[in-house]
Amino acid sequence: MSAIDREGAEELLYREALALDSGAWDDWLALYTEDATFWVPAWRDEENVTQDPDSELSLIYYQGRRNLEDRVWRARSGLSVASKPRPRVVHAITNVLLLTANDAQARTSSSFAVHLYDKRSERTHVFFGRYEHALRNEAGDWRIAAKKIVLLNDVIPTVLDFYSI
Amino acid sequence: MVRYELGELIDDRPADGIFRVSRAIFDDPAIFDLEMERIFEGGWVFLGIADQARAPHDFFTSWIGRVPILVSRDGEGMLGGFVNSCPHKGSRVAQTMSGNARVHVCPYHSWSFDSAGRNKAIKLKKAGCYAEAFDGQSHDLARLPAFEEYRGFLFGSVSADVPPLAEYLGEAAKLLDLVADQSEEGVELVPGGVTFTYDGNWKLQLENCSDAYHFTSAHPSYIRLLDQRQKSNSQSAVKSVWEKTDYWKEDAEGDVQGGSFSFDHGHVLNWGRFGITDALPLYESAERLAERHGEAKRDWMFNMRNLTIFPNLQIAENASSQLRVIRPISADRTEMRTWCIAPKGESGDARRLRIRQYEDFFNPSGMATPDDTVSYENCQRGFASRVEPWLQGYSRGMSASRTGGNAFSSVIGLAPARSVLADAQLGDETLFHSYYRAWAQRMVGALGA
């Protein structure tokens, strides 16, 4: 085993983006570890996001991939008017930095812009912000153990789901 | 120009068993302007809670209709409500959602104001060659003509022509007590507010909060997930109160699973039986609350309760506890400012559970609210039609609605104007009548009779 390099980390981030963009949500889930944390903090004021998910509000906070599986199930269920027809999205990821890396784990920082077109409402929107990924080497496969999404434009136009950010 | 007569907009004929609302009141920009003038800028509006400005010189900003508002606690600890607009050129003086400032300096020409709204300085006043008459005018921030607190809930009005707040809230104040009394220390907003918009009329939100009929049809994905979570018994899934109760299930057994109360001035509650369950974060306080307030009031604190204080405050205590402030932007656009409201001093475990339940259900990034707001937008599209202008969504419960309260209200000394007792299938819609009767009263003189 060897440490992941920036190219390897970027590849993982781009694969995640493609899985979300193409609606390949099983592939997306497979990129996460079973105990993965998925966190979109809310904003406490104009300049600061919330820091402690246990005492402050988040837009989304999950510990455990099964919660992401629930979200995917709901989006596919046909039982949620907000989830169908599926909005078209493209995740553009830039400014990828490898912050730390060793054989077992790595951390990255990146910027994102998700362009979303919602045919039903005839709305186009761009959600943008920063990602922080914690990656973990699981028997030779690098997976996402934690993802923090700092959404900068946090006034949500009607709906925000896992594929919107 | 508003060309309608009231009877063309609201068809309220109790003797005939008819209550209908026209699509026009959701759709017509001229009616929206009238609502701003008559309802939001012509009466009491909820601004925020006192705890948002806890310490001397703390402030927060809010809205009354289109008017920006500053609520500030002065050096002596007194709260004041002001128009957040400099008397000089009209600029907003405070530009952030909240903060602490002994002095607010207008960013445009540096006129300054203390935390009691008093003008402290006018830049280069002596050199300004003002006429004598200038000193005869007040240069303070304009004080709201009406500003009052009830149990930490702050209301203001840009019109002086309002009844005392206690009279306006009436019996519905007792429902705010059920929130305020959950802790001896009062309530607070969990840090981190969430704001979202939807392209629909503000009254869609007003109604949805009180709409027991939509739950099983708009939220089946959420309901099914709860089922699945319960079966899997996973530690990582969030416990939900909906799993522990069945009052909302269409096959629930028992005659009375909840109902609605309507009050004067447009305030309404719909409620359901939850029971004292450990799926509610309040469970740790169950015994203490019963000792302090009696079992009946304690049990009511545990009931599912969706409260509207007309026109812009909603406190939903169901899957978790949410305080919502409705801010109409235009006839077809609304901004919702939302917070998790919680009793102060609850344990870390209880707070964590409350927050997790909240995010799952209430957030626009959660698994329930988007299915509401998208439905609002679908309604808004349909409101364009005048082929058949009357909506039929005000008819369920018509033959179940009673004048006054019932056994469930009297146990806590609550005297609503009207009430409905409901089994799990009734889905009362008569509580909406209270909204539109208040609406109609505000429009007196503005529309033809």
XYZ file of C-alpha atoms in Angstrom:
614
model
C 0.000 0.000 0.000
C 1.130 3.518 -0.638
C -0.135 7.004 0.078
C -2.583 8.511 -2.387
C -1.189 11.349 -4.500
C -3.072 14.406 -5.685
C -3.901 12.850 -9.016
C -5.377 9.843 -7.268
C -7.393 12.022 -4.914
C -8.672 14.139 -7.811
C -9.706 11.003 -9.667
C -11.773 9.904 -6.676
C -13.445 13.309 -6.415
C -14.217 13.354 -10.129
C -15.616 9.830 -9.998
C -17.921 10.948 -7.220
C -18.998 13.935 -9.323
C -19.712 11.763 -12.357
C -21.709 9.268 -10.308
C -23.929 12.080 -8.996
C -24.216 13.749 -12.397
C -25.242 10.562 -14.141
C -27.615 9.347 -11.443
C -25.393 6.306 -10.809
C -26.218 6.511 -7.134
C -25.193 2.945 -6.295
C -21.735 3.775 -7.628
C -21.843 6.942 -5.558
C -22.711 5.053 -2.372
C -19.971 2.517 -3.056
C -17.412 5.319 -2.807
C -18.290 5.809 0.872
C -17.140 3.785 3.867
C -19.861 2.163 5.920
C -19.244 4.542 8.839
C -18.974 7.623 6.614
C -19.945 11.067 7.842
C -21.803 13.380 5.457
C -22.088 16.930 6.743
C -23.494 20.168 5.342
C -23.332 22.724 8.165
C -25.868 25.551 8.380
C -24.699 29.135 8.833
C -24.765 30.673 12.312
C -24.384 34.187 10.979
C -23.288 35.976 7.816
C -19.693 34.763 8.015
C -19.528 31.536 10.018
C -20.899 28.053 9.582
C -21.969 25.979 12.565
C -19.128 23.948 14.083
C -20.704 21.328 16.333
C -23.408 19.159 14.745
C -24.542 17.911 18.163
C -25.423 21.336 19.550
C -25.898 23.385 16.378
C -28.021 22.890 13.296
C -26.799 21.481 10.007
C -28.528 21.390 6.639
C -27.625 17.700 6.505
C -25.714 15.623 9.022
C -25.427 11.866 8.793
C -23.143 9.371 10.427
C -23.293 6.071 8.614
C -23.683 5.308 4.907
C -27.078 3.743 5.529
C -28.509 7.240 5.934
C -27.233 8.117 2.470
C -28.781 4.872 1.250
C -32.084 6.124 2.688
C -31.749 9.339 0.717
C -31.060 7.417 -2.463
C -34.001 5.117 -1.782
C -36.286 8.124 -1.307
C -35.081 9.854 -4.458
C -35.804 6.694 -6.462
C -38.966 5.647 -4.665
C -41.474 7.414 -6.870
C -43.090 8.479 -3.582
C -41.514 11.931 -3.414
C -42.887 14.657 -5.669
C -39.751 16.725 -5.017
C -37.511 13.987 -6.387
C -39.112 13.388 -9.739
C -38.328 14.204 -12.478
C -34.712 14.106 -11.390
C -33.066 17.502 -11.829
C -30.134 17.584 -14.226
C -26.872 18.416 -12.516
C -23.213 18.836 -13.279
C -20.639 18.971 -10.503
C -17.602 21.043 -11.454
C -14.745 20.549 -8.996
C -11.642 22.736 -8.960
C -8.764 23.870 -6.708
C -8.091 20.370 -5.404
C -5.445 20.303 -2.694
C -4.092 17.267 -0.911
C -3.794 18.499 2.667
C -2.411 15.389 4.305
C -1.719 11.884 3.029
C -0.273 8.635 4.272
C -0.798 4.936 3.531
C -4.036 4.758 5.457
C -5.747 8.091 4.984
C -5.756 11.476 3.322
C -7.559 14.786 3.430
C -8.412 17.027 0.525
C -9.868 20.472 0.047
C -11.616 21.519 -3.138
C -14.101 23.991 -4.582
C -17.352 23.059 -6.257
C -20.050 24.582 -8.402
C -23.099 22.443 -9.043
C -25.180 23.654 -11.945
C -28.709 22.392 -11.537
C -31.539 22.566 -14.034
C -34.943 21.670 -12.714
C -37.208 21.032 -15.652
C -40.379 20.936 -13.557
C -39.950 24.435 -12.172
C -38.040 25.757 -15.198
C -35.333 26.960 -12.808
C -31.583 26.935 -13.207
C -29.478 27.374 -10.095
C -25.843 27.144 -9.116
C -24.985 25.851 -5.655
C -21.360 26.583 -4.842
C -18.886 26.209 -2.016
C -16.055 24.077 -0.700
C -15.606 20.387 -0.055
C -13.414 18.760 2.537
C -12.982 15.039 1.967
C -11.426 12.584 4.380
C -10.296 9.526 2.418
C -9.490 6.115 3.826
C -7.658 3.167 2.351
C -9.871 0.101 2.707
C -7.931 -2.983 1.604
C -6.360 -1.131 -1.288
C -9.455 0.867 -2.297
C -9.623 4.520 -1.409
C -13.040 5.498 -0.098
C -14.680 8.591 1.356
C -14.811 8.379 5.162
C -16.087 11.917 5.653
C -17.318 14.716 3.445
C -18.004 18.212 4.673
C -19.763 20.532 2.275
C -19.636 24.224 3.060
C -22.454 25.630 0.951
C -21.834 29.339 0.450
C -25.189 30.353 -1.050
C -27.364 28.836 1.623
C -30.760 30.380 0.822
C -32.259 27.257 -0.682
C -34.511 27.670 -3.713
C -37.235 25.182 -2.671
C -35.186 21.975 -2.638
C -31.674 20.826 -1.913
C -30.896 17.111 -2.092
C -27.715 15.080 -1.949
C -27.217 15.374 -5.709
C -27.586 19.195 -5.660
C -24.333 19.851 -3.848
C -56.469 48.275 -9.099
C -58.294 45.711 -7.023
C -61.548 45.182 -8.800
C -62.964 42.421 -6.647
C -65.750 42.399 -4.173
C -65.066 40.380 -1.045
C -67.766 37.865 -1.929
C -65.945 37.079 -5.170
C -62.853 36.073 -3.197
C -64.214 34.329 -0.126
C -67.571 32.603 -0.259
C -68.416 32.092 3.411
C -71.979 30.834 3.883
C -72.060 28.668 7.005
C -75.831 28.182 6.858
C -75.486 26.660 3.383
C -72.470 24.547 4.309
C -70.327 26.480 1.843
C -66.834 27.854 2.336
C -64.838 28.554 -0.781
C -61.743 30.589 -1.536
C -60.920 32.041 -4.930
C -57.647 31.257 -6.675
C -57.291 35.013 -7.195
C -56.187 35.659 -3.629
C -53.115 33.498 -4.199
C -52.335 34.753 -7.641
C -53.226 38.407 -8.166
C -50.410 40.937 -7.521
C -52.960 43.652 -6.693
C -54.361 41.501 -3.901
C -50.835 40.818 -2.688
C -50.210 44.568 -2.410
C -53.398 44.910 -0.452
C -52.331 42.104 1.887
C -49.052 43.873 2.549
C -50.903 47.070 3.379
C -53.805 45.602 5.339
C -52.356 42.485 6.963
C -48.590 42.693 7.268
C -48.250 46.478 7.525
C -51.626 46.923 9.172
C -51.414 44.673 12.211
C -49.339 42.604 14.588
C -46.490 40.640 13.037
C -44.115 38.237 14.773
C -40.528 39.539 14.836
C -38.445 37.038 16.782
C -37.845 35.785 20.298
C -36.359 37.801 23.152
C -33.513 35.330 23.488
C -32.210 36.423 20.069
C -31.162 39.639 21.847
C -30.148 38.181 25.201
C -27.567 40.652 26.545
C -27.524 44.459 26.713
C -26.903 46.007 23.263
C -27.693 42.706 21.466
C -29.822 43.179 18.397
C -31.432 41.233 15.584
C -33.117 42.319 12.373
C -36.442 41.247 10.956
C -39.261 42.346 8.658
C -42.788 43.654 8.902
C -44.108 43.196 5.396
C -41.688 45.123 3.221
C -40.316 47.199 6.110
C -36.899 46.303 7.609
C -37.016 46.131 11.408
C -34.368 46.382 14.118
C -35.003 44.848 17.531
C -32.429 46.009 20.054
C -31.891 45.559 23.786
C -30.646 48.775 25.347
C -28.093 49.251 28.108
C -30.789 48.940 30.779
C -31.985 45.641 29.334
C -35.157 47.015 27.712
C -36.094 45.657 24.307
C -37.151 48.135 21.645
C -38.491 47.738 18.124
C -37.458 50.228 15.438
C -37.658 50.727 11.731
C -34.202 49.735 10.534
C -33.808 52.826 8.394
C -31.750 55.944 8.947
C -33.889 59.109 9.262
C -31.335 60.887 7.067
C -31.496 59.079 3.716
C -33.328 55.896 4.569
C -30.397 53.497 4.535
C -30.620 50.345 6.599
C -28.611 51.010 9.741
C -28.024 47.410 10.905
C -27.074 45.121 8.055
C -26.572 41.807 9.779
C -29.105 39.265 11.056
C -27.896 39.779 14.612
C -25.045 41.194 16.656
C -24.080 43.393 19.566
C -23.685 47.151 19.198
C -23.725 49.960 21.752
C -23.825 52.307 18.807
C -25.189 51.705 15.318
C -23.439 53.900 12.782
C -25.223 54.342 9.487
C -22.761 53.179 6.817
C -23.770 55.931 4.394
C -23.262 59.300 6.168
C -22.290 58.100 9.667
C -25.293 59.277 11.624
C -25.180 57.217 14.790
C -27.748 55.747 17.166
C -27.492 54.066 20.538
C -29.036 50.704 21.353
C -32.218 52.500 22.463
C -32.544 54.017 18.993
C -31.602 57.532 20.130
C -29.608 59.644 17.740
C -26.125 60.122 19.199
C -24.439 62.182 16.535
C -24.937 63.748 13.159
C -21.645 63.915 11.320
C -20.255 67.469 10.974
C -23.445 68.870 12.421
C -22.026 72.286 13.336
C -20.556 72.850 9.895
C -23.756 71.740 8.239
C -25.524 75.141 8.115
C -28.852 73.545 9.090
C -31.902 75.713 9.517
C -33.190 76.061 13.064
C -36.178 73.930 12.199
C -33.896 70.894 11.817
C -33.351 70.771 15.583
C -37.081 70.681 16.047
C -37.279 67.253 14.432
C -36.436 63.940 16.068
C -33.392 62.310 14.521
C -33.891 59.054 16.406
C -34.669 55.783 14.684
C -38.424 55.571 14.209
C -39.882 53.538 17.037
C -42.469 50.936 16.031
C -45.932 52.314 16.818
C -46.604 49.019 18.602
C -44.073 46.586 20.048
C -44.848 44.012 22.727
C -43.546 40.786 24.174
C -45.523 37.753 25.236
C -43.504 35.126 27.143
C -40.408 35.875 25.069
C -42.261 36.061 21.744
C -41.834 39.542 20.238
C -44.407 41.174 18.022
C -44.459 44.565 16.350
C -46.659 46.658 14.139
C -45.936 49.559 11.807
C -49.510 50.657 12.395
C -50.639 52.123 15.720
C -54.168 50.958 15.046
C -53.872 47.550 16.723
C -55.432 46.045 19.830
C -53.154 45.244 22.795
C -51.085 42.141 21.977
C -52.774 40.091 24.715
C -56.133 40.816 23.115
C -54.811 39.970 19.648
C -53.370 36.626 20.772
C -56.395 35.888 22.923
C -56.752 32.258 23.942
C -54.023 31.226 21.485
C -51.520 32.712 23.949
C -52.013 29.554 26.015
C -50.568 27.581 23.125
C -47.442 29.753 23.238
C -47.328 28.906 26.961
C -47.056 25.220 26.001
C -43.838 26.128 24.197
C -42.450 28.632 26.701
C -43.119 26.429 29.726
C -41.137 23.429 28.482
C -38.213 24.752 30.507
C -38.116 27.002 33.546
C -35.379 28.907 31.731
C -37.527 29.467 28.640
C -36.764 28.621 25.024
C -33.955 29.384 22.622
C -33.180 29.025 18.940
C -30.538 26.409 18.208
C -27.601 28.146 16.473
C -27.826 27.874 12.690
C -30.882 29.248 10.916
C -32.084 27.922 7.588
C -33.704 30.117 4.969
C -35.430 28.875 1.859
C -37.731 30.236 -0.786
C -40.497 28.780 -2.881
C -42.248 30.127 -5.937
C -45.687 30.250 -4.451
C -47.995 32.382 -2.360
C -47.377 32.819 1.377
C -50.797 31.435 2.268
C -49.780 28.022 0.886
C -47.372 27.767 3.806
C -49.977 29.181 6.140
C -52.365 26.383 5.193
C -49.915 23.508 4.896
C -48.818 23.792 8.521
C -52.435 23.249 9.578
C -53.220 20.630 6.948
C -53.681 17.182 8.487
C -55.032 15.848 5.182
C -51.779 15.981 3.191
C -49.444 14.041 5.459
C -49.934 10.532 4.129
C -50.197 11.643 0.496
C -47.336 14.186 0.360
C -44.889 12.336 2.599
C -45.134 8.613 1.813
C -41.400 8.419 1.106
C -40.652 9.692 4.589
C -43.264 7.436 6.174
C -41.954 4.346 4.386
C -38.398 5.172 5.419
C -39.441 5.352 9.039
C -40.956 1.900 8.667
C -37.767 0.569 7.141
C -35.616 2.156 9.837
C -37.744 0.728 12.580
C -37.447 -2.767 11.115
C -33.699 -2.519 10.613
C -33.255 -1.252 14.175
C -29.991 0.380 13.133
C -28.059 2.442 15.640
C -27.075 5.004 13.035
C -30.651 5.878 12.056
C -32.439 8.725 13.790
C -35.282 7.773 16.092
C -38.524 9.468 15.117
C -41.651 10.208 17.042
C -43.762 9.207 14.049
C -42.633 5.594 14.529
C -43.824 5.591 18.094
C -47.310 6.848 17.474
C -49.993 5.975 15.056
C -52.462 8.807 15.391
C -51.710 9.926 11.826
C -52.048 6.484 10.270
C -55.210 6.140 8.302
C -55.942 2.771 9.930
C -55.244 3.999 13.462
C -57.694 2.696 15.995
C -59.693 4.847 18.359
C -62.219 7.583 17.820
C -60.239 10.651 18.665
C -56.694 10.926 17.371
C -56.494 14.701 17.387
C -58.262 17.605 15.842
C -58.172 21.322 15.448
C -58.853 24.494 17.365
C -59.596 27.834 15.746
C -59.307 31.207 17.416
C -60.278 34.771 16.692
C -57.879 36.894 14.630
C -56.803 33.948 12.454
C -54.816 31.811 14.896
C -55.209 28.037 14.574
C -53.879 24.782 15.964
C -54.047 21.300 14.612
C -52.965 18.595 16.962
C -52.578 14.877 17.394
C -52.056 12.488 20.256
C -48.455 11.534 20.746
C -48.330 10.353 24.337
C -45.302 10.442 26.599
C -42.730 8.759 24.388
C -38.945 8.550 24.606
C -38.802 9.429 20.906
C -39.405 13.025 21.998
C -36.424 14.934 23.395
C -38.742 16.344 26.062
C -39.077 12.851 27.578
C -36.307 13.488 30.118
C -38.414 16.322 31.594
C -41.737 14.460 31.607
C -41.983 14.000 35.355
C -40.688 17.431 36.240
C -43.110 19.096 33.834
C -46.041 17.146 35.293
C -45.081 18.214 38.818
C -44.712 21.816 37.792
C -47.636 22.222 35.413
C -49.908 19.279 36.114
C -50.334 16.168 33.995
C -52.875 17.624 31.593
C -50.649 20.494 30.520
C -47.609 18.218 30.432
C -49.442 15.791 28.159
C -50.331 18.673 25.858
C -46.644 19.610 25.624
C -46.054 16.090 24.294
C -48.894 16.221 21.767
C -48.238 16.894 18.108
C -49.042 20.591 17.729
C -48.900 22.812 14.686
C -49.650 26.361 15.746
C -50.148 29.414 13.563
C -50.217 32.889 15.022
C -51.625 34.858 12.117
C -50.149 36.004 9.840
C -46.495 34.960 9.957
C -45.546 32.783 12.943
C -45.756 29.011 12.937
C -44.460 26.704 15.618
C -44.555 23.095 14.533
C -43.933 20.514 17.209
C -44.242 17.188 15.495
C -41.179 15.371 14.162
C -39.073 17.903 16.080
C -39.671 21.535 17.007
C -39.582 24.276 14.412
C -40.164 28.007 14.556
C -41.043 29.399 11.136
C -41.390 32.978 10.052
C -43.243 33.521 6.798
C -42.005 36.432 4.721
C -44.080 37.092 1.606
C -41.988 38.464 -1.260
C -44.613 38.668 -3.998
C -47.881 36.973 -4.908
C -45.929 34.007 -6.246
C -42.815 34.008 -4.086
C -42.228 33.462 -0.362
C -39.196 33.331 1.886
C -39.228 31.059 4.920
C -36.891 31.761 7.824
C -36.711 28.694 10.036
C -35.071 27.643 13.279
C -35.056 24.707 15.642
C -36.669 26.065 18.806
C -35.746 24.214 21.979
C -36.150 24.413 25.743
C -33.077 25.864 27.393
C -31.086 23.581 29.623
C -32.048 20.249 28.027
C -29.393 17.528 28.083
C -26.866 17.116 25.314
C -28.471 13.827 24.283
C -31.924 15.379 24.058
C -30.604 18.316 22.067
C -28.759 16.040 19.650
C -31.907 13.969 19.081
C -33.974 17.125 18.527
C -31.483 18.456 15.984
C -31.195 15.177 14.058
C -34.996 14.792 13.886
C -35.279 18.393 12.767
C -32.802 18.096 9.910
C -34.424 14.929 8.618
C -37.946 16.320 8.510
C -38.005 20.110 8.449
C -35.022 21.249 6.417
C -35.392 22.136 2.724
C -32.509 19.658 2.454
C -34.426 17.039 4.431
C -36.911 14.357 3.442
C -40.296 15.970 4.034
C -40.404 19.748 3.514
C -39.362 19.579 -0.177
C -42.419 17.446 -0.894
C -44.540 20.237 0.585
C -42.881 23.178 -1.108
C -42.848 21.503 -4.514
C -46.572 20.903 -4.063
C -47.020 24.600 -3.249
C -45.369 25.415 -6.564
C -47.659 23.008 -8.379
C -50.640 24.726 -6.730
C -49.335 28.151 -7.693
C -49.284 27.133 -11.355
C -52.861 25.985 -11.057
C -53.956 29.203 -9.384
C -53.588 31.027 -12.719
C -56.877 29.548 -13.845
C -60.150 31.404 -13.505
C -62.149 28.867 -15.509
C -63.452 27.646 -12.169
C -62.039 30.136 -9.680
C -63.306 28.496 -6.504
C -61.056 26.059 -4.634
C -62.665 23.137 -2.829
C -60.041 22.676 -0.108
C -62.054 24.157 2.740
C -64.782 21.595 3.080
C -63.533 18.640 5.134
C -64.775 18.754 8.696
C -67.660 21.075 7.884
C -70.168 18.857 9.661
C -67.770 18.133 12.548
C -66.873 21.717 13.458
C -68.328 22.884 16.780
C -68.596 26.265 18.420
C -66.254 26.482 21.402
C -63.886 23.850 22.731
C -64.138 20.247 23.897
C -62.854 17.944 26.628
C -59.315 18.182 25.270
C -59.190 21.980 25.451
C -60.990 22.331 28.751
C -58.399 20.212 30.612
C -55.922 23.028 30.103
C -58.454 25.817 30.420
C -58.314 26.623 26.720
C -61.376 28.205 25.114
C -61.084 28.188 21.324
C -63.714 29.831 19.133
C -64.291 26.570 17.263
C -63.030 23.006 17.465
C -63.038 19.751 15.592
C -62.398 16.325 17.090
C -60.937 14.048 14.480
C -60.233 10.417 13.901
C -57.171 9.633 11.808
C -59.029 10.057 8.528
C -60.919 13.319 8.963
C -58.174 15.750 7.879
C -60.047 18.844 8.984
C -60.041 21.822 6.632
C -62.404 24.070 8.555
C -59.549 25.483 10.605
C -58.474 27.335 7.451
C -61.733 29.288 7.701
C -60.206 31.128 10.638
C -57.387 32.375 8.390
C -59.754 33.661 5.751
C -62.243 35.196 8.156
C -59.348 37.161 9.684
C -58.197 37.970 6.161
C -61.656 39.218 5.237
C -61.864 41.391 8.355
C -58.598 43.077 7.437
C -59.911 43.818 3.965
C -62.997 45.675 5.159
C -63.188 48.921 3.232
C -60.551 47.868 0.715
C -62.821 45.635 -1.317
C -66.432 45.981 -2.324
C -68.841 44.255 0.042
